[in-house]
């Protein structure tokens, strides 16, 4: 008898074999027809199934589809299939009431809810989803939470022991199939005999597969054991079919007996299955361990140690015993190690260790500095490759190793002048052996140092700026600058002009943003408090201004790339502005003409330009150049994106504007925290500058219908302050500036001064300047002067004349200063008055316009707007704006004059007169 018949007992096998030979006798036309069918027709024969099987199969198919959709994160598909599953479950309600909720259904509900919660918490994953999936996720999450309330007890039971519930489900499946077949036997003889016949017929197919599986069984016990279980099921089926094929009475009694026996043995079978599964798992683990141990023993890398004695790990042997160590052998070994670089599954840490070991071997055998330099180049490159992701930063231990290796490489290069390195040296033409000729090694130490500098920036970007770790990492900048200085000295002797420009720029980038306190103290004539500080100052090298000047001028003269020169100019301007050298910084910015084409530069250069302009504006403010400060800061502050434009953080925008990849790129452009410009100080400087310009202008043009707005942001802050229903004492910096503006509008300079300069504002803003006291004095002076101008604009119509002595006492200004301010206002025709020199008084002039003059002014304004509209229509048709305004005709408009407000003219023409507070006055007031 064949092997594959030995699954059940001998009696069962005999019955099954007899069942093969003897055709079953069954009444009914259906069964006779089934015997006459061919094999092809038998395959397409309809199988009779119970309603339970049909419903449960429909549910399992839908569950499979949902699980597939979960794997690929297709939430729309999940939602659609879940709705179908709920409908199918409602249809099978009658069966569920009898049998209970199937475990596979409960398992899906629990798994789906956990899966949706996990997706909901994953913020990054939700960002990547498209609109349909995100909407489906939120809908499905709400539905599943509501739906699962009806099955809370079943889901809780499943979550307590998910393994057991899964096992029970697996056991129930064969039982259900058996019970369904038994129910069909009770239903009628026709269905039973047909099913038995169909079950029995395909046995010829598994014969070969069983034979193949059994042959494979010696290698894999788990698969053979599963086959045994399947064979037991087939054996039971053949027993059933055999009993049915005998006489009717005997068949019924034997099948009934078998059915009852099967039910009594169910509990024993389940326990046996669990025990056998555990045994199989343990046996499999033991076999795997033995195989691993055997493999390791063969390799000779590990030994089995008894008693828990410590194991000594041997270093991997680079060369076989008796191998002569020379340069070609070491180079060959080096190439072997490097071939694994970048491949999948390569242990990068082990590769670095192997390279270190190879360097040690070359040192031991005195193979020369050439091969050692080549190995060092590859060690540093492997350290950089340790993180395959470009956005990831180096870990602390790798960073320390990298700095040490670069230092060692520079030591070798300084000690041996006969080593020439360069990227243009081919590998074939390298000279690594010790000979009369100098060593020639392929490589570029400048590229390694530039990458080291970038890695340092990445480390600082990815460290929490408010932690001690950031301070510890920042201490490494001294080492980084030391390495750059050493390489700078090396390349000045041996490097090309292009390489010198590149290393000079790296040195500049580490210098331009640092305030030189020692040079500042020397310029003020101060000395160190202690003797050690004085000695240190004497031993210090040149001031940073001298270093910057030398490095930048070399780049201006020698550099051939626009980018390096642009960066050097911007850094130079920034450094001048930081140290209050306003005129040098301004002249260099104007001579460079960078503002004309900076929009075509790459984003890092644009960020540097924005930082430079901001620093230039702050410098102008410190020097009392209020208008220049406002103009420099206007573009950055008016955009409302100062934080982003300065590279100091990202703003929360709509997700459509920036995807995850763009966000990563922008994060890499961010400036490290120690280089940040204080945004609150920047905004305060801008708002105070706007206040000193805007308040006098608003007072002068209070009744002007077409007055321009100097600062939109300042006006916005004023409107916010006016809308507040309850005005308390100012708290934030903005509220202080708004309160000061309201006081200045009334000409009350003392209140304005108290709001701008107080303890809170000193701590937040003014104490951050290097020359704090000088800045405060300048601010007080400017507030007094602009308050005087505002007072005269506001109250000039009230006075017939006013003494300059009175004004001097009111605003605590010297009489010459008051005289100067009033004279400028009269010359610019801002104030309709005259000075009476003997009495030191200002006599106001009043000339009220007639009704005809008022009508003429209104007509002129309307005509002006009409002409402007005509020109715009003409521009749309012709494509060239304003031929009319450029006509050189007598009696027409002046050349190159326009009606636009942006020309910084108060009116339409340069010599046009208009009514302003007590008389006619020229409106050419763009300079104030």
CSV table of N, CA, C and O in Angstrom, one decimal, residues 683-739:
chain,number,residue,atom,x,y,z
A,683,UNK,N,11.8,94.2,14.9
A,683,UNK,CA,10.5,94.8,14.7
A,683,UNK,C,10.4,96.1,15.5
A,683,UNK,O,9.8,97.1,15.0
A,684,UNK,N,11.0,96.2,16.7
A,684,UNK,CA,11.0,97.4,17.5
A,684,UNK,C,11.7,98.5,16.8
A,684,UNK,O,11.2,99.6,16.7
A,685,UNK,N,12.9,98.2,16.2
A,685,UNK,CA,13.7,99.3,15.5
A,685,UNK,C,12.8,99.8,14.3
A,685,UNK,O,12.8,101.0,14.1
A,686,UNK,N,12.2,98.9,13.6
A,686,UNK,CA,11.4,99.3,12.4
A,686,UNK,C,10.2,100.1,12.9
A,686,UNK,O,9.9,101.2,12.3
A,687,UNK,N,9.5,99.7,13.9
A,687,UNK,CA,8.3,100.5,14.3
A,687,UNK,C,8.6,101.8,14.9
A,687,UNK,O,7.9,102.8,14.7
A,688,UNK,N,9.7,101.9,15.7
A,688,UNK,CA,10.2,103.2,16.2
A,688,UNK,C,10.6,104.1,15.1
A,688,UNK,O,10.3,105.3,15.1
A,689,UNK,N,11.3,103.6,14.1
A,689,UNK,CA,11.7,104.4,12.9
A,689,UNK,C,10.4,104.9,12.2
A,689,UNK,O,10.4,106.1,11.8
A,690,UNK,N,9.5,104.0,12.0
A,690,UNK,CA,8.2,104.4,11.3
A,690,UNK,C,7.5,105.4,12.1
A,690,UNK,O,6.9,106.4,11.6
A,691,UNK,N,7.5,105.3,13.4
A,691,UNK,CA,6.8,106.3,14.3
A,691,UNK,C,7.4,107.7,14.1
A,691,UNK,O,6.7,108.7,14.0
A,692,UNK,N,8.8,107.7,14.1
A,692,UNK,CA,9.5,109.0,14.0
A,692,UNK,C,9.3,109.7,12.7
A,692,UNK,O,9.3,110.9,12.5
A,693,UNK,N,8.9,108.9,11.6
A,693,UNK,CA,8.7,109.4,10.3
A,693,UNK,C,7.2,109.7,10.1
A,693,UNK,O,6.8,110.7,9.5
A,694,UNK,N,6.4,108.8,10.5
A,694,UNK,CA,5.0,108.8,10.2
A,694,UNK,C,4.2,109.8,11.0
A,694,UNK,O,3.3,110.5,10.4
A,695,UNK,N,4.4,110.0,12.3
A,695,UNK,CA,3.6,110.9,13.1
A,695,UNK,C,3.7,112.3,12.6
A,695,UNK,O,2.7,113.0,12.5
A,696,UNK,N,4.9,112.9,12.4
A,696,UNK,CA,5.0,114.3,11.9
A,696,UNK,C,4.3,114.4,10.5
A,696,UNK,O,3.6,115.4,10.2
A,697,UNK,N,4.5,113.3,9.7
A,697,UNK,CA,3.9,113.4,8.3
A,697,UNK,C,2.3,113.4,8.4
A,697,UNK,O,1.6,114.1,7.7
A,698,UNK,N,1.8,112.6,9.3
A,698,UNK,CA,0.3,112.5,9.5
A,698,UNK,C,-0.2,113.8,10.0
A,698,UNK,O,-1.3,114.3,9.6
A,699,UNK,N,0.6,114.5,10.9
A,699,UNK,CA,0.1,115.8,11.4
A,699,UNK,C,0.2,116.9,10.4
A,699,UNK,O,-0.7,117.7,10.3
A,700,UNK,N,1.2,116.8,9.5
A,700,UNK,CA,1.3,117.8,8.4
A,700,UNK,C,0.2,117.6,7.3
A,700,UNK,O,-0.2,118.6,6.7
A,701,UNK,N,-0.2,116.4,7.1
A,701,UNK,CA,-1.2,116.1,6.0
A,701,UNK,C,-2.5,115.5,6.5
A,701,UNK,O,-3.1,114.6,6.0
A,702,UNK,N,-2.9,116.1,7.6
A,702,UNK,CA,-4.1,115.6,8.3
A,702,UNK,C,-5.3,115.7,7.4
A,702,UNK,O,-6.2,114.9,7.4
A,703,UNK,N,-5.5,116.8,6.6
A,703,UNK,CA,-6.6,117.1,5.8
A,703,UNK,C,-6.3,116.8,4.3
A,703,UNK,O,-7.1,117.2,3.4
A,704,UNK,N,-5.2,116.1,4.0
A,704,UNK,CA,-4.9,115.8,2.6
A,704,UNK,C,-5.6,114.5,2.2
A,704,UNK,O,-5.4,113.5,2.8
A,705,UNK,N,-6.5,114.6,1.2
A,705,UNK,CA,-7.2,113.4,0.8
A,705,UNK,C,-6.4,112.3,0.2
A,705,UNK,O,-6.7,111.1,0.3
A,706,UNK,N,-5.3,112.7,-0.4
A,706,UNK,CA,-4.4,111.7,-1.1
A,706,UNK,C,-3.1,111.5,-0.4
A,706,UNK,O,-2.1,111.3,-1.1
A,707,UNK,N,-3.0,111.6,0.9
A,707,UNK,CA,-1.7,111.4,1.5
A,707,UNK,C,-1.3,110.0,1.4
A,707,UNK,O,-2.1,109.1,1.5
A,708,UNK,N,0.0,109.8,1.3
A,708,UNK,CA,0.5,108.4,1.1
A,708,UNK,C,0.8,107.9,2.5
A,708,UNK,O,0.9,108.6,3.5
A,709,UNK,N,1.0,106.5,2.5
A,709,UNK,CA,1.2,105.8,3.7
A,709,UNK,C,2.7,105.4,3.7
A,709,UNK,O,3.2,104.7,2.8
A,710,UNK,N,3.5,105.8,4.7
A,710,UNK,CA,4.9,105.5,4.8
A,710,UNK,C,5.1,104.0,5.2
A,710,UNK,O,5.8,103.3,4.6
A,711,UNK,N,4.4,103.6,6.2
A,711,UNK,CA,4.5,102.2,6.7
A,711,UNK,C,3.1,101.6,7.0
A,711,UNK,O,2.4,102.0,7.9
A,712,UNK,N,2.8,100.6,6.2
A,712,UNK,CA,1.5,99.9,6.4
A,712,UNK,C,1.5,99.2,7.7
A,712,UNK,O,0.4,99.1,8.4
A,713,UNK,N,2.6,98.5,8.0
A,713,UNK,CA,2.6,97.8,9.3
A,713,UNK,C,2.4,98.6,10.5
A,713,UNK,O,1.6,98.3,11.4
A,714,UNK,N,3.0,99.8,10.5
A,714,UNK,CA,2.8,100.8,11.6
A,714,UNK,C,1.3,101.2,11.7
A,714,UNK,O,0.7,101.3,12.8
A,715,UNK,N,0.7,101.5,10.6
A,715,UNK,CA,-0.7,101.9,10.5
A,715,UNK,C,-1.6,100.8,11.0
A,715,UNK,O,-2.6,101.0,11.7
A,716,UNK,N,-1.2,99.6,10.7
A,716,UNK,CA,-2.0,98.4,11.2
A,716,UNK,C,-1.9,98.3,12.7
A,716,UNK,O,-3.0,98.1,13.3
A,717,UNK,N,-0.8,98.5,13.2
A,717,UNK,CA,-0.6,98.5,14.7
A,717,UNK,C,-1.4,99.6,15.4
A,717,UNK,O,-2.1,99.4,16.4
A,718,UNK,N,-1.5,100.8,14.7
A,718,UNK,CA,-2.3,101.9,15.3
A,718,UNK,C,-3.8,101.5,15.3
A,718,UNK,O,-4.5,101.8,16.2
A,719,UNK,N,-4.2,100.9,14.1
A,719,UNK,CA,-5.6,100.6,14.0
A,719,UNK,C,-6.0,99.5,15.1
A,719,UNK,O,-7.1,99.6,15.7
A,720,UNK,N,-5.1,98.6,15.3
A,720,UNK,CA,-5.4,97.5,16.3
A,720,UNK,C,-5.5,98.2,17.7
A,720,UNK,O,-6.4,97.8,18.5
A,721,UNK,N,-4.6,99.1,18.0
A,721,UNK,CA,-4.7,99.8,19.3
A,721,UNK,C,-6.0,100.6,19.4
A,721,UNK,O,-6.5,100.7,20.5
A,722,UNK,N,-6.4,101.2,18.3
A,722,UNK,CA,-7.7,102.0,18.4
A,722,UNK,C,-8.9,101.2,18.6
A,722,UNK,O,-9.9,101.6,19.2
A,723,UNK,N,-8.9,99.9,18.0
A,723,UNK,CA,-10.0,99.1,18.1
A,723,UNK,C,-10.2,98.4,19.5
A,723,UNK,O,-11.3,97.9,19.8
A,724,UNK,N,-9.2,98.5,20.4
A,724,UNK,CA,-9.3,97.9,21.7
A,724,UNK,C,-10.4,98.6,22.5
A,724,UNK,O,-10.2,99.8,22.7
A,725,UNK,N,-11.4,97.9,23.1
A,725,UNK,CA,-12.4,98.6,23.9
A,725,UNK,C,-11.9,99.1,25.2
A,725,UNK,O,-12.3,100.1,25.7
A,726,UNK,N,-10.9,98.4,25.8
A,726,UNK,CA,-10.4,98.7,27.1
A,726,UNK,C,-8.9,98.9,27.0
A,726,UNK,O,-8.2,98.0,26.6
A,727,UNK,N,-8.4,100.1,27.2
A,727,UNK,CA,-7.0,100.4,27.1
A,727,UNK,C,-6.4,100.4,28.5
A,727,UNK,O,-6.6,101.2,29.4
A,728,UNK,N,-5.5,99.4,28.7
A,728,UNK,CA,-4.8,99.3,29.9
A,728,UNK,C,-3.3,99.7,29.7
A,728,UNK,O,-3.0,100.2,28.6
A,729,UNK,N,-2.5,99.6,30.7
A,729,UNK,CA,-1.1,99.9,30.5
A,729,UNK,C,-0.4,99.0,29.5
A,729,UNK,O,-0.8,97.8,29.4
A,730,UNK,N,0.5,99.5,28.6
A,730,UNK,CA,1.1,98.6,27.6
A,730,UNK,C,1.9,97.5,28.2
A,730,UNK,O,2.6,97.7,29.2
A,731,UNK,N,1.9,96.3,27.6
A,731,UNK,CA,2.6,95.2,28.0
A,731,UNK,C,3.7,94.8,27.0
A,731,UNK,O,4.8,94.7,27.3
A,732,UNK,N,3.2,94.5,25.8
A,732,UNK,CA,4.2,94.0,24.8
A,732,UNK,C,4.9,95.2,24.2
A,732,UNK,O,4.6,96.4,24.4
A,733,UNK,N,5.9,94.9,23.4
A,733,UNK,CA,6.7,95.9,22.7
A,733,UNK,C,5.9,96.7,21.7
A,733,UNK,O,6.0,98.0,21.7
A,734,UNK,N,5.0,96.1,21.0
A,734,UNK,CA,4.1,96.8,20.0
A,734,UNK,C,3.2,97.8,20.8
A,734,UNK,O,3.0,98.9,20.3
A,735,UNK,N,2.6,97.4,21.9
A,735,UNK,CA,1.7,98.2,22.6
A,735,UNK,C,2.5,99.5,23.1
A,735,UNK,O,1.9,100.6,23.2
A,736,UNK,N,3.8,99.3,23.6
A,736,UNK,CA,4.6,100.4,24.0
A,736,UNK,C,4.7,101.4,22.9
A,736,UNK,O,4.6,102.6,23.1
A,737,UNK,N,5.0,100.9,21.6
A,737,UNK,CA,5.3,101.8,20.5
A,737,UNK,C,4.0,102.6,20.1
A,737,UNK,O,4.0,103.8,19.8
A,738,UNK,N,2.8,101.8,20.2
A,738,UNK,CA,1.5,102.5,19.8
A,738,UNK,C,1.2,103.6,20.9
A,738,UNK,O,0.8,104.7,20.5
A,739,UNK,N,1.4,103.3,22.2
A,739,UNK,CA,1.1,104.3,23.2
A,739,UNK,C,2.1,105.5,23.0
A,739,UNK,O,1.6,106.6,23.2
